[in-house]
PDB file of C-alpha atoms and ligand atoms in Angstrom:
ATOM      1  CA  MET A 330      -0.013   0.068  -0.099  1.00  0.00           C
ATOM      2  CA  ASN A 331       1.023   3.791  -0.876  1.00  0.00           C
ATOM      3  CA  GLU A 332       1.344   6.637   1.316  1.00  0.00           C
ATOM      4  CA  LEU A 333      -0.643   9.310   0.500  1.00  0.00           C
ATOM      5  CA  THR A 334       0.132  12.843   1.190  1.00  0.00           C
ATOM      6  CA  ILE A 335      -3.053  14.899   1.733  1.00  0.00           C
ATOM      7  CA  ALA A 336      -3.099  18.852   1.261  1.00  0.00           C
ATOM      8  CA  LEU A 337      -5.175  20.514   3.412  1.00  0.00           C
ATOM      9  CA  ALA A 338      -5.863  24.433   3.218  1.00  0.00           C
ATOM     10  CA  LYS A 339      -5.503  26.936   6.349  1.00  0.00           C
ATOM     11  CA  GLY A 340      -8.653  29.201   7.265  1.00  0.00           C
ATOM     12  CA  ARG A 341     -12.047  28.948   6.213  1.00  0.00           C
ATOM     13  CA  LEU A 342     -12.205  25.689   4.980  1.00  0.00           C
ATOM     14  CA  ALA A 343      -9.737  24.123   7.427  1.00  0.00           C
ATOM     15  CA  GLU A 344     -11.939  23.025  10.482  1.00  0.00           C
ATOM     16  CA  ASP A 345     -14.736  21.467   7.795  1.00  0.00           C
ATOM     17  CA  ALA A 346     -12.053  19.637   6.099  1.00  0.00           C
ATOM     18  CA  TYR A 347     -10.486  18.189   9.172  1.00  0.00           C
ATOM     19  CA  ASN A 348     -13.674  17.193  11.067  1.00  0.00           C
ATOM     20  CA  VAL A 349     -14.596  15.361   7.759  1.00  0.00           C
ATOM     21  CA  PHE A 350     -11.563  13.256   7.847  1.00  0.00           C
ATOM     22  CA  LYS A 351     -11.901  12.953  11.310  1.00  0.00           C
ATOM     23  CA  GLY A 352     -15.344  11.784  10.984  1.00  0.00           C
ATOM     24  CA  VAL A 353     -14.312   8.741   9.141  1.00  0.00           C
ATOM     25  CA  ASN A 354     -11.168   8.231  11.698  1.00  0.00           C
ATOM     26  CA  LEU A 355      -8.464   9.671   9.417  1.00  0.00           C
ATOM     27  CA  ALA A 356      -6.853  12.676  10.479  1.00  0.00           C
ATOM     28  CA  ASN A 357      -7.128  11.757  14.167  1.00  0.00           C
ATOM     29  CA  ASN A 358      -3.410  13.042  15.175  1.00  0.00           C
ATOM     30  CA  VAL A 359      -3.594  16.527  12.923  1.00  0.00           C
ATOM     31  CA  ASP A 360      -4.058  19.013  15.532  1.00  0.00           C
ATOM     32  CA  LEU A 361      -5.326  22.635  13.536  1.00  0.00           C
ATOM     33  CA  LYS A 362      -4.239  24.604  16.998  1.00  0.00           C
ATOM     34  CA  SER A 363      -0.533  23.707  16.980  1.00  0.00           C
ATOM     35  CA  ARG A 364       2.081  25.531  14.313  1.00  0.00           C
ATOM     36  CA  LYS A 365       3.089  22.510  12.888  1.00  0.00           C
ATOM     37  CA  LEU A 366       2.476  21.980   9.282  1.00  0.00           C
ATOM     38  CA  ILE A 367       3.000  18.273   8.534  1.00  0.00           C
ATOM     39  CA  PHE A 368       1.295  15.365  10.445  1.00  0.00           C
ATOM     40  CA  GLU A 369       2.180  11.822   9.959  1.00  0.00           C
ATOM     41  CA  ASP A 370      -0.268   8.700  10.350  1.00  0.00           C
ATOM     42  CA  LYS A 371       2.025   5.978   9.734  1.00  0.00           C
ATOM     43  CA  ASP A 372      -0.513   3.506  10.593  1.00  0.00           C
ATOM     44  CA  GLN A 373      -2.749   4.279   8.156  1.00  0.00           C
ATOM     45  CA  ARG A 374      -0.018   5.598   5.905  1.00  0.00           C
ATOM     46  CA  LEU A 375      -1.093   8.974   5.454  1.00  0.00           C
ATOM     47  CA  ARG A 376       0.426  12.363   5.761  1.00  0.00           C
ATOM     48  CA  PHE A 377      -1.304  15.672   5.929  1.00  0.00           C
ATOM     49  CA  ILE A 378       0.489  18.817   5.376  1.00  0.00           C
ATOM     50  CA  ILE A 379      -1.506  22.621   5.856  1.00  0.00           C
ATOM     51  CA  VAL A 380      -1.082  24.902   3.387  1.00  0.00           C
ATOM     52  CA  LYS A 381      -2.702  28.355   2.482  1.00  0.00           C
ATOM     53  CA  PRO A 382      -5.855  28.042   0.456  1.00  0.00           C
ATOM     54  CA  SER A 383      -4.280  29.642  -2.678  1.00  0.00           C
ATOM     55  CA  ASP A 384      -1.421  27.517  -2.768  1.00  0.00           C
ATOM     56  CA  VAL A 385      -3.287  23.765  -2.286  1.00  0.00           C
ATOM     57  CA  ILE A 386      -3.410  23.498  -6.200  1.00  0.00           C
ATOM     58  CA  THR A 387       0.262  24.079  -6.561  1.00  0.00           C
ATOM     59  CA  TYR A 388       1.308  21.232  -4.249  1.00  0.00           C
ATOM     60  CA  VAL A 389      -1.241  18.784  -5.709  1.00  0.00           C
ATOM     61  CA  GLU A 390      -0.502  19.650  -9.087  1.00  0.00           C
ATOM     62  CA  GLN A 391       3.590  19.235  -8.600  1.00  0.00           C
ATOM     63  CA  GLY A 392       2.632  16.082  -6.976  1.00  0.00           C
ATOM     64  CA  VAL A 393       3.879  16.941  -3.861  1.00  0.00           C
ATOM     65  CA  ALA A 394       0.634  15.960  -2.308  1.00  0.00           C
ATOM     66  CA  ASP A 395      -1.371  13.204  -3.910  1.00  0.00           C
ATOM     67  CA  ILE A 396      -5.028  14.988  -3.388  1.00  0.00           C
ATOM     68  CA  GLY A 397      -5.960  18.020  -1.446  1.00  0.00           C
ATOM     69  CA  VAL A 398      -8.892  20.109  -0.484  1.00  0.00           C
ATOM     70  CA  VAL A 399      -9.617  23.547  -1.821  1.00  0.00           C
ATOM     71  CA  GLY A 400     -12.765  25.748  -2.505  1.00  0.00           C
ATOM     72  CA  LYS A 401     -14.113  25.449  -6.650  1.00  0.00           C
ATOM     73  CA  ASP A 402     -13.720  29.377  -6.333  1.00  0.00           C
ATOM     74  CA  THR A 403      -9.701  28.699  -6.314  1.00  0.00           C
ATOM     75  CA  ILE A 404      -9.607  26.215  -9.329  1.00  0.00           C
ATOM     76  CA  LEU A 405     -12.001  28.365 -11.169  1.00  0.00           C
ATOM     77  CA  GLU A 406      -9.649  31.261 -10.995  1.00  0.00           C
ATOM     78  CA  GLN A 407      -6.109  29.419 -10.789  1.00  0.00           C
ATOM     79  CA  GLY A 408      -6.753  26.539 -13.184  1.00  0.00           C
ATOM     80  CA  GLY A 409      -4.412  23.709 -12.741  1.00  0.00           C
ATOM     81  CA  ASN A 410      -3.722  20.698 -14.446  1.00  0.00           C
ATOM     82  CA  ILE A 411      -5.390  18.357 -11.780  1.00  0.00           C
ATOM     83  CA  TYR A 412      -8.360  16.254 -11.240  1.00  0.00           C
ATOM     84  CA  GLU A 413     -11.498  17.009  -9.540  1.00  0.00           C
ATOM     85  CA  LEU A 414     -12.853  14.090  -8.008  1.00  0.00           C
ATOM     86  CA  LEU A 415     -15.283  14.837  -5.259  1.00  0.00           C
ATOM     87  CA  ASP A 416     -17.577  17.613  -4.049  1.00  0.00           C
ATOM     88  CA  LEU A 417     -17.890  17.931  -0.697  1.00  0.00           C
ATOM     89  CA  PRO A 418     -19.982  18.925   1.980  1.00  0.00           C
ATOM     90  CA  PHE A 419     -18.728  22.493   3.376  1.00  0.00           C
ATOM     91  CA  GLY A 420     -17.525  25.707   1.752  1.00  0.00           C
ATOM     92  CA  GLU A 421     -20.777  26.420   0.269  1.00  0.00           C
ATOM     93  CA  CYS A 422     -21.002  30.023  -0.764  1.00  0.00           C
ATOM     94  CA  ARG A 423     -22.251  31.625  -4.043  1.00  0.00           C
ATOM     95  CA  PHE A 424     -20.493  34.073  -6.548  1.00  0.00           C
ATOM     96  CA  ALA A 425     -22.224  37.625  -7.218  1.00  0.00           C
ATOM     97  CA  VAL A 426     -22.071  40.583  -8.490  1.00  0.00           C
ATOM     98  CA  ALA A 427     -22.809  43.320  -6.019  1.00  0.00           C
ATOM     99  CA  GLY A 428     -22.658  47.253  -5.029  1.00  0.00           C
ATOM    100  CA  TYR A 429     -25.196  49.763  -4.311  1.00  0.00           C
ATOM    101  CA  LYS A 430     -28.828  49.189  -4.621  1.00  0.00           C
ATOM    102  CA  GLY A 431     -30.101  50.290  -7.796  1.00  0.00           C
ATOM    103  CA  LYS A 432     -26.802  50.298  -9.558  1.00  0.00           C
ATOM    104  CA  LYS A 433     -26.295  49.481 -13.328  1.00  0.00           C
ATOM    105  CA  ILE A 434     -24.010  46.544 -14.317  1.00  0.00           C
ATOM    106  CA  ASN A 435     -24.997  46.800 -17.778  1.00  0.00           C
ATOM    107  CA  ARG A 436     -23.920  49.676 -19.377  1.00  0.00           C
ATOM    108  CA  LYS A 437     -23.166  49.233 -23.088  1.00  0.00           C
ATOM    109  CA  ASP A 438     -20.183  51.009 -24.226  1.00  0.00           C
ATOM    110  CA  GLU A 439     -19.589  52.666 -20.823  1.00  0.00           C
ATOM    111  CA  VAL A 440     -16.715  50.706 -18.853  1.00  0.00           C
ATOM    112  CA  LEU A 441     -17.634  49.245 -15.199  1.00  0.00           C
ATOM    113  CA  LYS A 442     -14.975  49.348 -12.491  1.00  0.00           C
ATOM    114  CA  VAL A 443     -15.230  45.947 -10.817  1.00  0.00           C
ATOM    115  CA  ALA A 444     -13.057  45.145  -7.680  1.00  0.00           C
ATOM    116  CA  THR A 445     -12.346  41.753  -6.914  1.00  0.00           C
ATOM    117  CA  LYS A 446     -10.224  38.766  -5.349  1.00  0.00           C
ATOM    118  CA  TYR A 447     -10.864  36.725  -8.520  1.00  0.00           C
ATOM    119  CA  PRO A 448      -9.809  38.855 -11.629  1.00  0.00           C
ATOM    120  CA  LYS A 449      -9.954  35.902 -13.920  1.00  0.00           C
ATOM    121  CA  ILE A 450     -13.864  34.751 -13.028  1.00  0.00           C
ATOM    122  CA  THR A 451     -14.692  38.323 -13.302  1.00  0.00           C
ATOM    123  CA  VAL A 452     -13.121  38.830 -16.618  1.00  0.00           C
ATOM    124  CA  ASP A 453     -14.744  35.750 -18.056  1.00  0.00           C
ATOM    125  CA  TYR A 454     -18.137  36.317 -16.685  1.00  0.00           C
ATOM    126  CA  PHE A 455     -18.235  39.988 -18.211  1.00  0.00           C
ATOM    127  CA  ALA A 456     -16.793  39.046 -21.418  1.00  0.00           C
ATOM    128  CA  GLU A 457     -19.216  36.609 -22.017  1.00  0.00           C
ATOM    129  CA  LYS A 458     -22.314  39.528 -21.388  1.00  0.00           C
ATOM    130  CA  GLY A 459     -20.187  41.868 -23.246  1.00  0.00           C
ATOM    131  CA  GLN A 460     -19.876  44.418 -20.930  1.00  0.00           C
ATOM    132  CA  ARG A 461     -16.100  46.131 -20.977  1.00  0.00           C
ATOM    133  CA  ILE A 462     -15.160  46.172 -17.263  1.00  0.00           C
ATOM    134  CA  GLN A 463     -11.870  47.272 -15.722  1.00  0.00           C
ATOM    135  CA  THR A 464     -10.599  45.458 -13.191  1.00  0.00           C
ATOM    136  CA  ILE A 465      -9.270  46.167  -9.816  1.00  0.00           C
ATOM    137  CA  LYS A 466      -7.653  43.412  -7.914  1.00  0.00           C
ATOM    138  CA  LEU A 467      -7.823  43.354  -4.283  1.00  0.00           C
ATOM    139  CA  ASN A 468      -6.731  40.770  -1.550  1.00  0.00           C
ATOM    140  CA  GLY A 469      -9.669  40.928   0.843  1.00  0.00           C
ATOM    141  CA  SER A 470     -12.173  43.333   2.285  1.00  0.00           C
ATOM    142  CA  VAL A 471     -13.406  43.744  -0.988  1.00  0.00           C
ATOM    143  CA  GLU A 472     -16.627  45.391   0.220  1.00  0.00           C
ATOM    144  CA  LEU A 473     -14.571  48.329   0.740  1.00  0.00           C
ATOM    145  CA  ALA A 474     -14.166  49.013  -2.773  1.00  0.00           C
ATOM    146  CA  PRO A 475     -17.527  50.685  -3.788  1.00  0.00           C
ATOM    147  CA  LEU A 476     -17.915  52.421  -0.198  1.00  0.00           C
ATOM    148  CA  VAL A 477     -14.980  54.708  -1.025  1.00  0.00           C
ATOM    149  CA  GLY A 478     -14.972  55.355  -4.680  1.00  0.00           C
ATOM    150  CA  LEU A 479     -12.582  52.498  -5.916  1.00  0.00           C
ATOM    151  CA  SER A 480     -14.933  50.675  -7.917  1.00  0.00           C
ATOM    152  CA  ASP A 481     -18.512  50.681  -9.155  1.00  0.00           C
ATOM    153  CA  VAL A 482     -19.431  47.212  -8.243  1.00  0.00           C
ATOM    154  CA  ILE A 483     -17.605  43.825  -6.560  1.00  0.00           C
ATOM    155  CA  VAL A 484     -17.718  40.373  -7.673  1.00  0.00           C
ATOM    156  CA  ASP A 485     -16.876  38.057  -4.588  1.00  0.00           C
ATOM    157  CA  ILE A 486     -18.620  35.209  -2.569  1.00  0.00           C
ATOM    158  CA  VAL A 487     -21.153  35.708  -0.750  1.00  0.00           C
ATOM    159  CA  GLU A 488     -22.613  33.279   2.445  1.00  0.00           C
ATOM    160  CA  THR A 489     -24.700  34.388   4.701  1.00  0.00           C
ATOM    161  CA  GLY A 490     -24.929  38.105   2.806  1.00  0.00           C
ATOM    162  CA  ASN A 491     -24.116  39.742   6.522  1.00  0.00           C
ATOM    163  CA  THR A 492     -20.760  41.593   4.939  1.00  0.00           C
ATOM    164  CA  LEU A 493     -22.867  43.170   2.211  1.00  0.00           C
ATOM    165  CA  LYS A 494     -25.734  44.044   4.696  1.00  0.00           C
ATOM    166  CA  ALA A 495     -23.344  45.368   6.970  1.00  0.00           C
ATOM    167  CA  ASN A 496     -21.771  47.729   4.422  1.00  0.00           C
ATOM    168  CA  GLY A 497     -25.208  48.857   2.910  1.00  0.00           C
ATOM    169  CA  LEU A 498     -24.692  46.776  -0.279  1.00  0.00           C
ATOM    170  CA  GLU A 499     -26.524  43.959  -2.024  1.00  0.00           C
ATOM    171  CA  VAL A 500     -26.226  41.310  -4.817  1.00  0.00           C
ATOM    172  CA  LEU A 501     -27.300  42.630  -8.163  1.00  0.00           C
ATOM    173  CA  GLU A 502     -26.572  39.608  -9.974  1.00  0.00           C
ATOM    174  CA  GLU A 503     -26.067  35.764  -8.642  1.00  0.00           C
ATOM    175  CA  MET A 504     -23.507  34.216 -10.926  1.00  0.00           C
ATOM    176  CA  PHE A 505     -23.109  30.876  -9.726  1.00  0.00           C
ATOM    177  CA  GLU A 506     -22.232  28.468  -6.838  1.00  0.00           C
ATOM    178  CA  VAL A 507     -19.366  27.075  -5.325  1.00  0.00           C
ATOM    179  CA  ARG A 508     -18.250  24.496  -2.825  1.00  0.00           C
ATOM    180  CA  ALA A 509     -15.329  22.500  -1.502  1.00  0.00           C
ATOM    181  CA  LYS A 510     -13.619  19.918  -3.862  1.00  0.00           C
ATOM    182  CA  LEU A 511     -11.363  17.013  -3.277  1.00  0.00           C
ATOM    183  CA  ILE A 512      -8.725  17.427  -6.071  1.00  0.00           C
ATOM    184  CA  ALA A 513      -5.966  14.785  -6.981  1.00  0.00           C
ATOM    185  CA  ASN A 514      -2.771  14.834  -8.993  1.00  0.00           C
ATOM    186  CA  ARG A 515      -2.805  13.220 -12.169  1.00  0.00           C
ATOM    187  CA  VAL A 516      -0.094  10.980 -12.060  1.00  0.00           C
ATOM    188  CA  SER A 517      -0.756  10.083  -8.128  1.00  0.00           C
ATOM    189  CA  TYR A 518      -4.192   9.355  -9.632  1.00  0.00           C
ATOM    190  CA  ARG A 519      -3.098   6.648 -12.154  1.00  0.00           C
ATOM    191  CA  PHE A 520      -0.176   5.097  -9.532  1.00  0.00           C
ATOM    192  CA  LYS A 521      -2.100   5.211  -6.283  1.00  0.00           C
ATOM    193  CA  ALA A 522      -5.609   4.826  -7.715  1.00  0.00           C
ATOM    194  CA  LYS A 523      -6.721   2.013  -5.238  1.00  0.00           C
ATOM    195  CA  GLU A 524      -5.725   4.509  -2.213  1.00  0.00           C
ATOM    196  CA  ILE A 525      -7.184   7.372  -3.760  1.00  0.00           C
ATOM    197  CA  ASN A 526     -10.177   5.365  -4.700  1.00  0.00           C
ATOM    198  CA  ALA A 527     -10.765   4.325  -1.152  1.00  0.00           C
ATOM    199  CA  ILE A 528     -10.282   8.035   0.602  1.00  0.00           C
ATOM    200  CA  GLN A 529     -13.030   8.760  -2.106  1.00  0.00           C
ATOM    201  CA  THR A 530     -15.491   6.375  -1.388  1.00  0.00           C
ATOM    202  CA  LEU A 531     -14.584   6.841   2.037  1.00  0.00           C
ATOM    203  CA  LEU A 532     -15.320  10.518   1.893  1.00  0.00           C
ATOM    204  CA  ARG A 533     -18.537   9.774  -0.254  1.00  0.00           C
ATOM    205  CA  ASP A 534     -20.094   7.015   1.608  1.00  0.00           C
ATOM    206  CA  GLY A 535     -18.560   6.796   4.786  1.00  0.00           C
ATOM    207  CA  ARG A 536     -16.602   4.430   7.038  1.00  0.00           C
ATOM    208  CA  GLU A 537     -18.211   0.794   6.596  1.00  0.00           C
ATOM    209  CA  ASN A 538     -17.543   0.883   2.515  1.00  0.00           C
ATOM    210  CA  PHE A 539     -14.074   2.569   3.288  1.00  0.00           C
ATOM    211  CA  ASP A 540     -13.040  -0.380   5.348  1.00  0.00           C
ATOM    212  CA  THR A 541     -13.848  -3.290   2.910  1.00  0.00           C
ATOM    213  CA  VAL A 542     -12.229  -1.300   0.061  1.00  0.00           C
ATOM    214  CA  TYR A 543      -9.252  -0.105   1.831  1.00  0.00           C
ATOM    215  CA  SER A 544      -8.302  -3.778   3.285  1.00  0.00           C
ATOM    216  CA  GLN A 545      -8.472  -5.080  -0.251  1.00  0.00           C
ATOM    217  CA  SER A 546      -6.128  -2.432  -1.654  1.00  0.00           C
ATOM    218  CA  LYS A 547      -3.046  -3.460   1.515  1.00  0.00           C
TER     219      LYS A 547
HETATM  220  N1  ATP B 621     -18.057  33.435   3.559  1.00  0.00           N
HETATM  221  C1  ATP B 621     -17.678  32.046   2.819  1.00  0.00           C
HETATM  222  N2  ATP B 621     -18.530  31.078   3.133  1.00  0.00           N
HETATM  223  C2  ATP B 621     -18.529  29.716   2.806  1.00  0.00           C
HETATM  224  N3  ATP B 621     -16.866  29.672   2.422  1.00  0.00           N
HETATM  225  C3  ATP B 621     -16.116  30.674   1.800  1.00  0.00           C
HETATM  226  C4  ATP B 621     -16.850  31.956   2.421  1.00  0.00           C
HETATM  227  N4  ATP B 621     -15.450  32.762   1.920  1.00  0.00           N
HETATM  228  C5  ATP B 621     -14.413  31.912   1.330  1.00  0.00           C
HETATM  229  N5  ATP B 621     -15.081  30.497   1.510  1.00  0.00           N
HETATM  230  C6  ATP B 621     -13.977  29.246   1.144  1.00  0.00           C
HETATM  231  O1  ATP B 621     -13.291  29.130   1.585  1.00  0.00           O
HETATM  232  C7  ATP B 621     -11.995  29.047   0.666  1.00  0.00           C
HETATM  233  C8  ATP B 621     -10.803  29.923   1.956  1.00  0.00           C
HETATM  234  O2  ATP B 621     -11.119  30.992   2.247  1.00  0.00           O
HETATM  235  P1  ATP B 621      -9.907  31.953   3.218  1.00  0.00           P
HETATM  236  O3  ATP B 621     -10.946  33.015   3.358  1.00  0.00           O
HETATM  237  O4  ATP B 621     -10.001  30.933   4.595  1.00  0.00           O
HETATM  238  O5  ATP B 621      -8.768  32.188   2.473  1.00  0.00           O
HETATM  239  P2  ATP B 621      -8.428  32.839   1.148  1.00  0.00           P
HETATM  240  O6  ATP B 621      -8.121  34.365   1.935  1.00  0.00           O
HETATM  241  O7  ATP B 621      -9.139  33.697  -0.139  1.00  0.00           O
HETATM  242  O8  ATP B 621      -7.199  32.125   0.563  1.00  0.00           O
HETATM  243  P3  ATP B 621      -5.752  33.097   0.902  1.00  0.00           P
HETATM  244  O9  ATP B 621      -5.300  33.592   1.929  1.00  0.00           O
HETATM  245  O10 ATP B 621      -4.796  31.599   0.328  1.00  0.00           O
HETATM  246  O11 ATP B 621      -5.864  33.965  -0.281  1.00  0.00           O
HETATM  247  C9  ATP B 621     -12.296  29.893  -0.467  1.00  0.00           C
HETATM  248  O12 ATP B 621     -11.350  29.655  -1.554  1.00  0.00           O
HETATM  249  C10 ATP B 621     -13.890  29.730  -0.490  1.00  0.00           C
HETATM  250  O13 ATP B 621     -13.536  28.102  -1.115  1.00  0.00           O
HETATM  251  O1  PRP B 622     -21.913  36.684   3.266  1.00  0.00           O
HETATM  252  P1  PRP B 622     -21.236  36.618   3.978  1.00  0.00           P
HETATM  253  O2  PRP B 622     -21.321  35.252   5.255  1.00  0.00           O
HETATM  254  O3  PRP B 622     -20.783  37.614   5.156  1.00  0.00           O
HETATM  255  O4  PRP B 622     -19.610  35.929   3.653  1.00  0.00           O
HETATM  256  C1  PRP B 622     -18.812  36.530   2.612  1.00  0.00           C
HETATM  257  C2  PRP B 622     -17.180  37.056   2.930  1.00  0.00           C
HETATM  258  O5  PRP B 622     -16.555  36.400   3.176  1.00  0.00           O
HETATM  259  C3  PRP B 622     -15.399  36.363   2.463  1.00  0.00           C
HETATM  260  O6  PRP B 622     -14.277  37.214   3.213  1.00  0.00           O
HETATM  261  P2  PRP B 622     -13.740  36.642   4.321  1.00  0.00           P
HETATM  262  O7  PRP B 622     -14.346  36.875   5.891  1.00  0.00           O
HETATM  263  O8  PRP B 622     -13.154  35.281   3.987  1.00  0.00           O
HETATM  264  O9  PRP B 622     -12.784  37.873   4.048  1.00  0.00           O
HETATM  265  P3  PRP B 622     -11.601  38.578   2.887  1.00  0.00           P
HETATM  266  O10 PRP B 622     -12.493  39.931   3.246  1.00  0.00           O
HETATM  267  O11 PRP B 622     -10.477  38.483   3.880  1.00  0.00           O
HETATM  268  O12 PRP B 622     -11.637  37.753   1.922  1.00  0.00           O
HETATM  269  C4  PRP B 622     -15.868  36.785   1.357  1.00  0.00           C
HETATM  270  O13 PRP B 622     -14.837  37.313   0.531  1.00  0.00           O
HETATM  271  C5  PRP B 622     -17.094  37.986   1.665  1.00  0.00           C
HETATM  272  O14 PRP B 622     -16.357  39.128   2.337  1.00  0.00           O
END
């Protein structure tokens, strides 16, 4: 049986990802509160590495991690030569164009100023609509941009809508939904197929099924 390395994102997805793995008796030795970045589980031949959300795809694409957990938003924004294996039951949110109530986003020849953490997703979306835009790339607190006149609108993730509401903004147009995904390195997926499929089955169907599949792969 081959050892698998799994890249987990720090931040918002960390706790849910950890709970999902722990719920099926993996990741028992991972301690998110510590400053440690590598956790080995020699018995189960698993190694967890803890990385920034925006670096998960890099670790998986380079083959340093065989599989990883990352938001679909990051996959759409960064791309990457990886397989998307499974939708995971957390990180659910949606993309939206947002701004002050009544702000027009379809402006014919006028250029719309859009602030976002996701320039590629934004450019693709407005290109499809035929609306010319100027993209302003931010790294966070995106809702601030229309308030201080940096942009006309924003493209961002909305979950509860609390951040928009707290800043007097609202959704002007819904775009699409995203959630967390299990991804795999393409070569690992061929050469460690049994192990990766076992993890996939486990996360999808629960422990009982996993014990059967995993013991067969030893
Ligand atoms: N409000 C939200 N509700 C649910 N999921 C969210 C929300 N905001 C972000 N996410 C999901 O969690 C992932 C990680 O978000 P987080 O805020 O922890 O990191 P980040 O600051 O976007 O990443 P980085 O620090 O690497 O730039 C996002 O890529 C997205 O998939
Ligand atoms: O609809 P809500 O439940 O309010 O969630 C949406 C907010 O969550 C994310 O930001 P995050 O908290 O990651 O902070 P950031 O500004 O650093 O990106 C996103 O960029 C929104 O600002």
